[in-house]
Amino acid sequence: MHHQQTNNESPTGRVKRVARMALEATADELLHAQAHVFHHALAHVGSMGLKCAIQLGIPDAIHAQGRPLTITELASFLPVAPTKSPALRRLMRMLAHTGFFSVEKDPNGSDEHAYSLTPNSKILLKDSPTSLASCVLFCLDSTVLAPFHFLAPWLQADQPHIPFEMSYGKPVFEMTGDDPAFNRLFNEAMASDSCLAMKSVVARCKDAFQGVSSLVDVGGGDGTSARAIAEAFPSIKRIIVYDLPHVIATVPKSPRVEAIAGNMFEHIPPAQAAFLKLILHDWTDEQCVKILKLCKEAIPEREDGGKVLILDIVMNASSENSATMTEMQLFWDIQMLCIAAGKERQEHEWRKIFFEAGFTNYKISSLGTRSLIEVFP
């Protein structure tokens, strides 16, 4: 609406007109603020809709047919009750809007919309080597979500137990040892993440592994990262997967990959290089320094090729990161605060723990939301 001042407008009229314009602007701001608040308050709806799509196997059903599917067709390939087709249509409408599926006219000529995969749903295919389906299911598991209800009480309480411990009475890595189902969910998520992450590392950071003859994967889980390194770098003759006993029990046999059980806070097997993928963000600075000191003891001096390779988040490491990537880093930071007492670090925070652990130099190579950090003794 446009307001024009007339030549005979009185001072009182002008004040009223300006006040009316301010009120209209405020009302517009309030509407935008309302949408912003509810966008975040209802963010779990999109997340749980994504989880539902994975549980039902929607991406896999579309992929298996090799063509766009209508709701009628999709329902026939899914374990969905016939009476729930209208609800499935509403779910797909939301997931298409959030970028997980694209919508087009039915190629067969019906009046229904047909849905096809996008790059965002292709990395959710369960049989894909780069699938993140297990990661999503872990992040949205009730065991992982429950501690967030304790975030406000934790901030108000002057006590050391993090929200996860307030929720379950034990740390997350004690829970993985005590609960086989949760341990399996965690290991599957870490393996799923490793498949995708290591493709980027191998493709873009080959130089970091050149000249390395032996490597210990500290906290290496089921050995997914170690096997990817073994396949990509035949010159690395010995690769050790090092983790807790209940984790090492899940490591399959693989050429040049050896599984050793132990505690990274007590000892790390010697190798020319130590590799830590998403390990240090789980721990406090003091705990990270302890782990890094043991890594330094396990590797030779720099002139003999000794180094520590860290695949983790470096906050704001690249100016090319999109708003979505930056937001994801911030979300991971609060996830670590609630679940594992760790944090995502900026470069100066990484530098501090490297130097406290006795290292002299480092090099950061950005990989989107994460970075590969080479740390030298």
Short mmCIF file of C-alpha atoms in Angstrom, two decimals:
data_model
loop_
_atom_site.label_atom_id
_atom_site.label_comp_id
_atom_site.label_asym_id
_atom_site.label_seq_id
_atom_site.Cartn_x
_atom_site.Cartn_y
_atom_site.Cartn_z
CA MET A 1 0.00 0.00 0.00
CA HIS A 2 1.37 3.45 -0.91
CA HIS A 3 0.72 6.54 1.16
CA GLN A 4 1.02 9.98 -0.38
CA GLN A 5 1.32 13.15 1.62
CA THR A 6 -1.11 15.86 0.50
CA ASN A 7 -0.19 19.53 0.53
CA ASN A 8 -2.85 20.28 3.10
CA GLU A 9 -1.93 17.39 5.46
CA SER A 10 -2.01 18.54 9.04
CA PRO A 11 0.80 17.72 11.50
CA THR A 12 -1.60 15.41 13.34
CA GLY A 13 -2.52 13.67 10.09
CA ARG A 14 1.13 13.17 9.23
CA VAL A 15 1.82 11.60 12.64
CA LYS A 16 -1.09 9.21 12.17
CA ARG A 17 0.07 8.31 8.67
CA VAL A 18 3.62 7.56 9.82
CA ALA A 19 2.28 5.54 12.75
CA ARG A 20 0.05 3.54 10.38
CA MET A 21 3.01 2.81 8.08
CA ALA A 22 5.10 1.66 11.06
CA LEU A 23 2.28 -0.61 12.24
CA GLU A 24 1.98 -2.19 8.80
CA ALA A 25 5.75 -2.78 8.67
CA THR A 26 5.67 -4.30 12.13
CA ALA A 27 2.80 -6.59 11.16
CA ASP A 28 4.78 -7.77 8.13
CA GLU A 29 7.84 -8.41 10.29
CA LEU A 30 5.70 -10.35 12.75
CA LEU A 31 4.37 -12.59 10.00
CA HIS A 32 7.90 -13.33 8.79
CA ALA A 33 9.04 -13.93 12.37
CA GLN A 34 6.12 -16.29 12.96
CA ALA A 35 7.05 -18.30 9.87
CA HIS A 36 10.71 -18.39 10.94
CA VAL A 37 9.86 -19.61 14.45
CA PHE A 38 7.51 -22.34 13.27
CA HIS A 39 9.96 -23.37 10.53
CA HIS A 40 12.40 -24.30 13.29
CA ALA A 41 9.84 -25.48 15.86
CA LEU A 42 8.46 -27.94 13.30
CA ALA A 43 11.84 -28.96 11.87
CA HIS A 44 11.39 -32.38 13.48
CA VAL A 45 8.44 -33.00 11.13
CA GLY A 46 10.74 -32.91 8.12
CA SER A 47 13.35 -35.00 9.91
CA MET A 48 10.89 -37.68 10.96
CA GLY A 49 9.32 -37.67 7.50
CA LEU A 50 12.79 -38.40 6.11
CA LYS A 51 13.23 -41.20 8.64
CA CYS A 52 9.86 -42.64 7.63
CA ALA A 53 10.86 -42.60 3.95
CA ILE A 54 13.99 -44.61 4.75
CA GLN A 55 12.13 -47.06 6.98
CA LEU A 56 9.51 -47.67 4.29
CA GLY A 57 12.17 -47.95 1.59
CA ILE A 58 10.71 -45.22 -0.63
CA PRO A 59 13.98 -44.26 -2.37
CA ASP A 60 14.79 -47.94 -2.93
CA ALA A 61 11.35 -48.65 -4.41
CA ILE A 62 11.66 -45.83 -6.96
CA HIS A 63 15.23 -46.85 -7.79
CA ALA A 64 14.26 -50.51 -8.24
CA GLN A 65 11.66 -49.62 -10.87
CA GLY A 66 14.04 -47.32 -12.72
CA ARG A 67 11.37 -44.73 -13.50
CA PRO A 68 9.18 -42.12 -11.79
CA LEU A 69 6.33 -43.63 -9.76
CA THR A 70 2.87 -42.30 -8.99
CA ILE A 71 1.49 -42.60 -5.48
CA THR A 72 -0.70 -45.52 -6.59
CA GLU A 73 2.32 -47.32 -8.02
CA LEU A 74 4.56 -46.42 -5.09
CA ALA A 75 2.03 -47.71 -2.56
CA SER A 76 1.90 -51.05 -4.38
CA PHE A 77 5.66 -51.50 -3.90
CA LEU A 78 5.72 -50.46 -0.24
CA PRO A 79 4.50 -52.06 3.00
CA VAL A 80 1.78 -49.40 3.24
CA ALA A 81 -1.83 -50.18 4.13
CA PRO A 82 -4.19 -49.48 1.18
CA THR A 83 -6.16 -47.01 3.29
CA LYS A 84 -3.02 -44.92 3.89
CA SER A 85 -2.41 -43.85 0.27
CA PRO A 86 -3.76 -40.32 0.93
CA ALA A 87 -1.32 -39.95 3.83
CA LEU A 88 1.53 -41.24 1.65
CA ARG A 89 0.63 -38.59 -0.94
CA ARG A 90 0.93 -35.87 1.73
CA LEU A 91 4.26 -37.27 2.95
CA MET A 92 5.67 -37.30 -0.58
CA ARG A 93 4.42 -33.76 -1.18
CA MET A 94 6.44 -32.57 1.83
CA LEU A 95 9.56 -34.58 0.92
CA ALA A 96 9.43 -33.24 -2.63
CA HIS A 97 9.26 -29.69 -1.30
CA THR A 98 12.31 -30.31 0.92
CA GLY A 99 14.32 -31.58 -2.04
CA PHE A 100 14.34 -35.34 -1.57
CA PHE A 101 12.15 -36.16 -4.57
CA SER A 102 11.25 -34.37 -7.79
CA VAL A 103 7.70 -34.19 -9.14
CA GLU A 104 6.67 -34.53 -12.76
CA LYS A 105 3.73 -35.57 -14.87
CA ASP A 106 3.06 -39.29 -15.01
CA PRO A 107 4.89 -40.62 -18.11
CA ASN A 108 1.99 -43.07 -18.56
CA GLY A 109 -0.45 -40.22 -19.06
CA SER A 110 -2.53 -40.42 -15.87
CA ASP A 111 -3.57 -37.30 -13.94
CA GLU A 112 -1.36 -38.30 -11.00
CA HIS A 113 2.00 -36.78 -10.19
CA ALA A 114 5.01 -39.07 -10.48
CA TYR A 115 8.02 -38.95 -8.15
CA SER A 116 11.66 -39.55 -9.00
CA LEU A 117 14.92 -39.47 -7.07
CA THR A 118 17.12 -36.41 -6.59
CA PRO A 119 20.81 -36.40 -5.55
CA ASN A 120 19.59 -35.96 -1.97
CA SER A 121 17.63 -39.23 -2.02
CA LYS A 122 20.16 -41.16 -4.11
CA ILE A 123 22.56 -41.13 -1.15
CA LEU A 124 19.82 -42.75 0.94
CA LEU A 125 19.63 -45.93 -1.16
CA LYS A 126 20.36 -48.74 1.30
CA ASP A 127 22.55 -50.78 -1.05
CA SER A 128 24.56 -47.82 -2.32
CA PRO A 129 28.23 -47.77 -1.24
CA THR A 130 27.78 -44.09 -0.34
CA SER A 131 24.45 -44.49 1.47
CA LEU A 132 23.77 -42.26 4.48
CA ALA A 133 20.58 -44.13 5.41
CA SER A 134 22.13 -45.66 8.54
CA CYS A 135 23.46 -42.26 9.63
CA VAL A 136 19.99 -40.73 9.37
CA LEU A 137 18.42 -43.58 11.34
CA PHE A 138 21.04 -43.17 14.07
CA CYS A 139 20.67 -39.38 14.30
CA LEU A 140 16.88 -39.72 14.57
CA ASP A 141 16.81 -42.71 16.91
CA SER A 142 14.92 -42.08 20.14
CA THR A 143 18.04 -42.92 22.17
CA VAL A 144 19.90 -40.04 20.50
CA LEU A 145 16.98 -37.59 20.58
CA ALA A 146 15.94 -38.03 24.22
CA PRO A 147 18.98 -36.22 25.73
CA PHE A 148 18.00 -32.98 24.00
CA HIS A 149 15.07 -32.71 26.44
CA PHE A 150 17.72 -32.32 29.15
CA LEU A 151 19.61 -29.45 27.48
CA ALA A 152 17.90 -26.67 29.46
CA PRO A 153 18.09 -28.53 32.83
CA TRP A 154 21.77 -29.27 32.13
CA LEU A 155 22.52 -25.60 31.45
CA GLN A 156 20.80 -24.67 34.72
CA ALA A 157 22.58 -27.29 36.83
CA ASP A 158 26.12 -26.86 38.18
CA GLN A 159 27.07 -30.50 37.64
CA PRO A 160 29.34 -32.29 35.17
CA HIS A 161 26.97 -34.87 33.67
CA ILE A 162 26.08 -34.03 30.07
CA PRO A 163 22.49 -34.36 28.76
CA PHE A 164 23.06 -37.93 27.49
CA GLU A 165 24.28 -38.99 30.94
CA MET A 166 21.37 -37.19 32.62
CA SER A 167 19.03 -39.14 30.35
CA TYR A 168 20.58 -42.61 30.74
CA GLY A 169 22.91 -42.45 33.73
CA LYS A 170 25.97 -43.43 31.67
CA PRO A 171 28.18 -42.02 28.87
CA VAL A 172 27.37 -42.82 25.26
CA PHE A 173 30.37 -45.10 24.76
CA GLU A 174 29.45 -47.07 27.86
CA MET A 175 25.98 -47.42 26.38
CA THR A 176 27.41 -48.86 23.15
CA GLY A 177 29.20 -51.48 25.25
CA ASP A 178 26.10 -52.37 27.27
CA ASP A 179 23.37 -52.25 24.62
CA PRO A 180 24.01 -54.50 21.58
CA ALA A 181 21.18 -52.96 19.53
CA PHE A 182 22.43 -49.41 20.11
CA ASN A 183 26.01 -50.53 19.44
CA ARG A 184 24.93 -52.05 16.11
CA LEU A 185 23.03 -48.87 15.18
CA PHE A 186 26.07 -46.73 16.06
CA ASN A 187 28.55 -48.92 14.17
CA GLU A 188 26.32 -49.06 11.08
CA ALA A 189 26.04 -45.27 11.12
CA MET A 190 29.80 -44.80 11.43
CA ALA A 191 30.44 -47.32 8.64
CA SER A 192 27.85 -45.60 6.44
CA ASP A 193 29.51 -42.24 7.01
CA SER A 194 32.98 -43.67 6.39
CA CYS A 195 32.07 -45.03 2.96
CA LEU A 196 31.07 -41.60 1.71
CA ALA A 197 33.72 -39.61 3.59
CA MET A 198 36.62 -41.78 2.48
CA LYS A 199 35.67 -41.35 -1.18
CA SER A 200 36.30 -37.62 -0.77
CA VAL A 201 39.53 -38.19 1.16
CA VAL A 202 40.90 -40.66 -1.38
CA ALA A 203 39.91 -38.46 -4.34
CA ARG A 204 41.15 -35.13 -3.02
CA CYS A 205 43.86 -35.83 -0.42
CA LYS A 206 46.04 -38.54 -2.00
CA ASP A 207 49.24 -36.66 -1.18
CA ALA A 208 48.58 -36.98 2.55
CA PHE A 209 48.96 -40.78 2.29
CA GLN A 210 51.94 -40.86 -0.06
CA GLY A 211 55.04 -42.37 1.51
CA VAL A 212 53.10 -43.92 4.40
CA SER A 213 54.08 -47.56 4.92
CA SER A 214 51.96 -48.34 7.99
CA LEU A 215 48.90 -46.73 9.55
CA VAL A 216 46.79 -47.19 12.68
CA ASP A 217 43.12 -46.20 12.44
CA VAL A 218 42.42 -45.05 16.00
CA GLY A 219 38.78 -45.65 16.95
CA GLY A 220 38.38 -47.26 13.55
CA GLY A 221 35.04 -48.96 14.20
CA ASP A 222 34.29 -51.91 11.92
CA GLY A 223 37.26 -51.07 9.68
CA THR A 224 35.36 -49.43 6.82
CA SER A 225 37.82 -46.52 6.61
CA ALA A 226 40.81 -48.83 6.95
CA ARG A 227 39.61 -51.03 4.09
CA ALA A 228 39.06 -47.97 1.90
CA ILE A 229 42.61 -46.80 2.63
CA ALA A 230 43.99 -50.29 1.94
CA GLU A 231 42.23 -50.42 -1.42
CA ALA A 232 43.26 -46.91 -2.47
CA PHE A 233 46.88 -47.07 -1.30
CA PRO A 234 48.52 -50.48 -1.92
CA SER A 235 51.83 -48.97 -0.80
CA ILE A 236 50.58 -48.95 2.80
CA LYS A 237 51.61 -52.48 3.73
CA ARG A 238 50.13 -52.67 7.22
CA ILE A 239 46.91 -51.05 8.45
CA ILE A 240 45.67 -51.51 12.01
CA VAL A 241 42.07 -51.00 13.11
CA TYR A 242 42.25 -50.07 16.79
CA ASP A 243 39.12 -49.88 18.93
CA LEU A 244 37.43 -51.26 22.03
CA PRO A 245 36.97 -55.06 22.24
CA HIS A 246 33.19 -55.06 21.59
CA VAL A 247 33.80 -53.00 18.43
CA ILE A 248 36.78 -55.01 17.19
CA ALA A 249 34.59 -58.12 17.35
CA THR A 250 32.65 -56.70 14.37
CA VAL A 251 35.68 -56.14 12.08
CA PRO A 252 35.66 -58.54 9.09
CA LYS A 253 38.93 -60.02 7.86
CA SER A 254 40.54 -58.10 5.02
CA PRO A 255 43.94 -58.19 3.28
CA ARG A 256 46.58 -55.97 4.95
CA VAL A 257 44.09 -54.90 7.64
CA GLU A 258 44.72 -56.11 11.18
CA ALA A 259 42.27 -55.63 14.06
CA ILE A 260 43.64 -54.91 17.54
CA ALA A 261 41.53 -54.30 20.65
CA GLY A 262 42.54 -51.68 23.18
CA ASN A 263 41.85 -48.31 24.78
CA MET A 264 43.11 -45.17 23.02
CA PHE A 265 43.43 -43.40 26.37
CA GLU A 266 45.97 -45.98 27.52
CA HIS A 267 47.96 -47.06 24.47
CA ILE A 268 48.07 -46.72 20.68
CA PRO A 269 49.87 -49.33 18.53
CA PRO A 270 52.96 -47.98 16.74
CA ALA A 271 52.72 -47.07 13.03
CA GLN A 272 54.16 -44.47 10.70
CA ALA A 273 50.86 -42.58 10.67
CA ALA A 274 47.83 -42.43 12.94
CA PHE A 275 44.39 -41.79 11.46
CA LEU A 276 41.45 -40.43 13.48
CA LYS A 277 38.09 -39.99 11.76
CA LEU A 278 35.43 -38.16 13.78
CA ILE A 279 37.12 -39.17 17.02
CA LEU A 280 38.42 -35.99 18.61
CA HIS A 281 35.13 -34.12 18.28
CA ASP A 282 33.71 -36.60 20.81
CA TRP A 283 36.05 -35.46 23.58
CA THR A 284 37.09 -32.47 25.69
CA ASP A 285 40.29 -30.56 24.94
CA GLU A 286 42.08 -32.29 27.82
CA GLN A 287 41.05 -35.73 26.59
CA CYS A 288 42.08 -34.84 23.02
CA VAL A 289 45.53 -33.76 24.22
CA LYS A 290 45.90 -37.11 25.99
CA ILE A 291 44.94 -39.05 22.84
CA LEU A 292 47.24 -36.94 20.67
CA LYS A 293 50.18 -37.39 23.05
CA LEU A 294 49.75 -41.17 22.76
CA CYS A 295 49.55 -40.80 18.96
CA LYS A 296 52.82 -38.85 19.05
CA GLU A 297 54.44 -41.66 21.03
CA ALA A 298 53.18 -44.20 18.47
CA ILE A 299 54.60 -42.50 15.36
CA PRO A 300 58.20 -41.68 14.32
CA GLU A 301 59.64 -38.18 13.93
CA ARG A 302 58.59 -36.02 10.98
CA GLU A 303 61.80 -36.67 9.03
CA ASP A 304 60.91 -40.37 9.16
CA GLY A 305 57.41 -39.75 7.81
CA GLY A 306 55.57 -39.56 11.12
CA LYS A 307 52.22 -37.77 11.06
CA VAL A 308 48.69 -37.83 12.44
CA LEU A 309 45.81 -37.58 9.95
CA ILE A 310 42.58 -36.18 11.39
CA LEU A 311 39.30 -36.20 9.46
CA ASP A 312 36.98 -33.88 11.35
CA ILE A 313 35.14 -30.59 11.21
CA VAL A 314 37.11 -27.36 11.23
CA MET A 315 34.52 -24.65 11.77
CA ASN A 316 34.55 -22.01 9.02
CA ALA A 317 37.57 -23.64 7.33
CA SER A 318 36.35 -22.69 3.87
CA SER A 319 34.78 -19.43 2.71
CA GLU A 320 33.12 -21.47 -0.05
CA ASN A 321 30.85 -23.33 2.38
CA SER A 322 27.15 -22.74 1.79
CA ALA A 323 24.77 -21.58 4.51
CA THR A 324 23.55 -25.19 4.74
CA MET A 325 27.08 -26.49 5.34
CA THR A 326 27.75 -23.88 8.02
CA GLU A 327 24.43 -24.67 9.69
CA MET A 328 25.28 -28.37 9.68
CA GLN A 329 28.60 -27.66 11.44
CA LEU A 330 26.76 -25.66 14.10
CA PHE A 331 24.18 -28.45 14.53
CA TRP A 332 26.95 -31.05 14.91
CA ASP A 333 28.54 -28.88 17.60
CA ILE A 334 25.38 -28.93 19.74
CA GLN A 335 24.95 -32.65 18.99
CA MET A 336 28.41 -33.26 20.45
CA LEU A 337 27.59 -31.08 23.46
CA CYS A 338 24.51 -33.16 24.27
CA ILE A 339 25.70 -36.64 23.34
CA ALA A 340 29.43 -36.94 23.94
CA ALA A 341 30.81 -33.93 25.88
CA GLY A 342 32.85 -32.99 22.81
CA LYS A 343 32.66 -30.08 20.38
CA GLU A 344 33.40 -28.94 16.85
CA ARG A 345 36.50 -26.73 16.79
CA GLN A 346 37.71 -23.68 14.94
CA GLU A 347 41.26 -23.65 13.62
CA HIS A 348 42.67 -21.79 16.63
CA GLU A 349 41.11 -24.39 18.96
CA TRP A 350 42.67 -27.22 16.96
CA ARG A 351 46.03 -25.42 16.98
CA LYS A 352 45.91 -25.11 20.77
CA ILE A 353 45.46 -28.84 21.41
CA PHE A 354 48.05 -29.78 18.74
CA PHE A 355 50.73 -27.64 20.34
CA GLU A 356 49.78 -28.73 23.87
CA ALA A 357 50.25 -32.34 22.75
CA GLY A 358 53.76 -31.53 21.51
CA PHE A 359 53.19 -31.24 17.76
CA THR A 360 54.94 -28.49 15.82
CA ASN A 361 52.97 -27.94 12.62
CA TYR A 362 49.79 -28.84 10.75
CA LYS A 363 48.11 -28.52 7.36
CA ILE A 364 44.36 -28.26 6.71
CA SER A 365 42.69 -29.44 3.49
CA SER A 366 39.00 -28.50 3.31
CA LEU A 367 36.52 -31.19 2.23
CA GLY A 368 33.20 -29.37 2.35
CA THR A 369 31.80 -29.56 5.86
CA ARG A 370 34.87 -31.46 7.06
CA SER A 371 38.62 -31.17 6.65
CA LEU A 372 41.62 -33.46 6.59
CA ILE A 373 44.26 -32.16 9.00
CA GLU A 374 47.83 -33.41 8.74
CA VAL A 375 49.60 -32.91 12.07
CA PHE A 376 53.38 -33.22 12.30
CA PRO A 377 55.64 -33.93 15.31
#
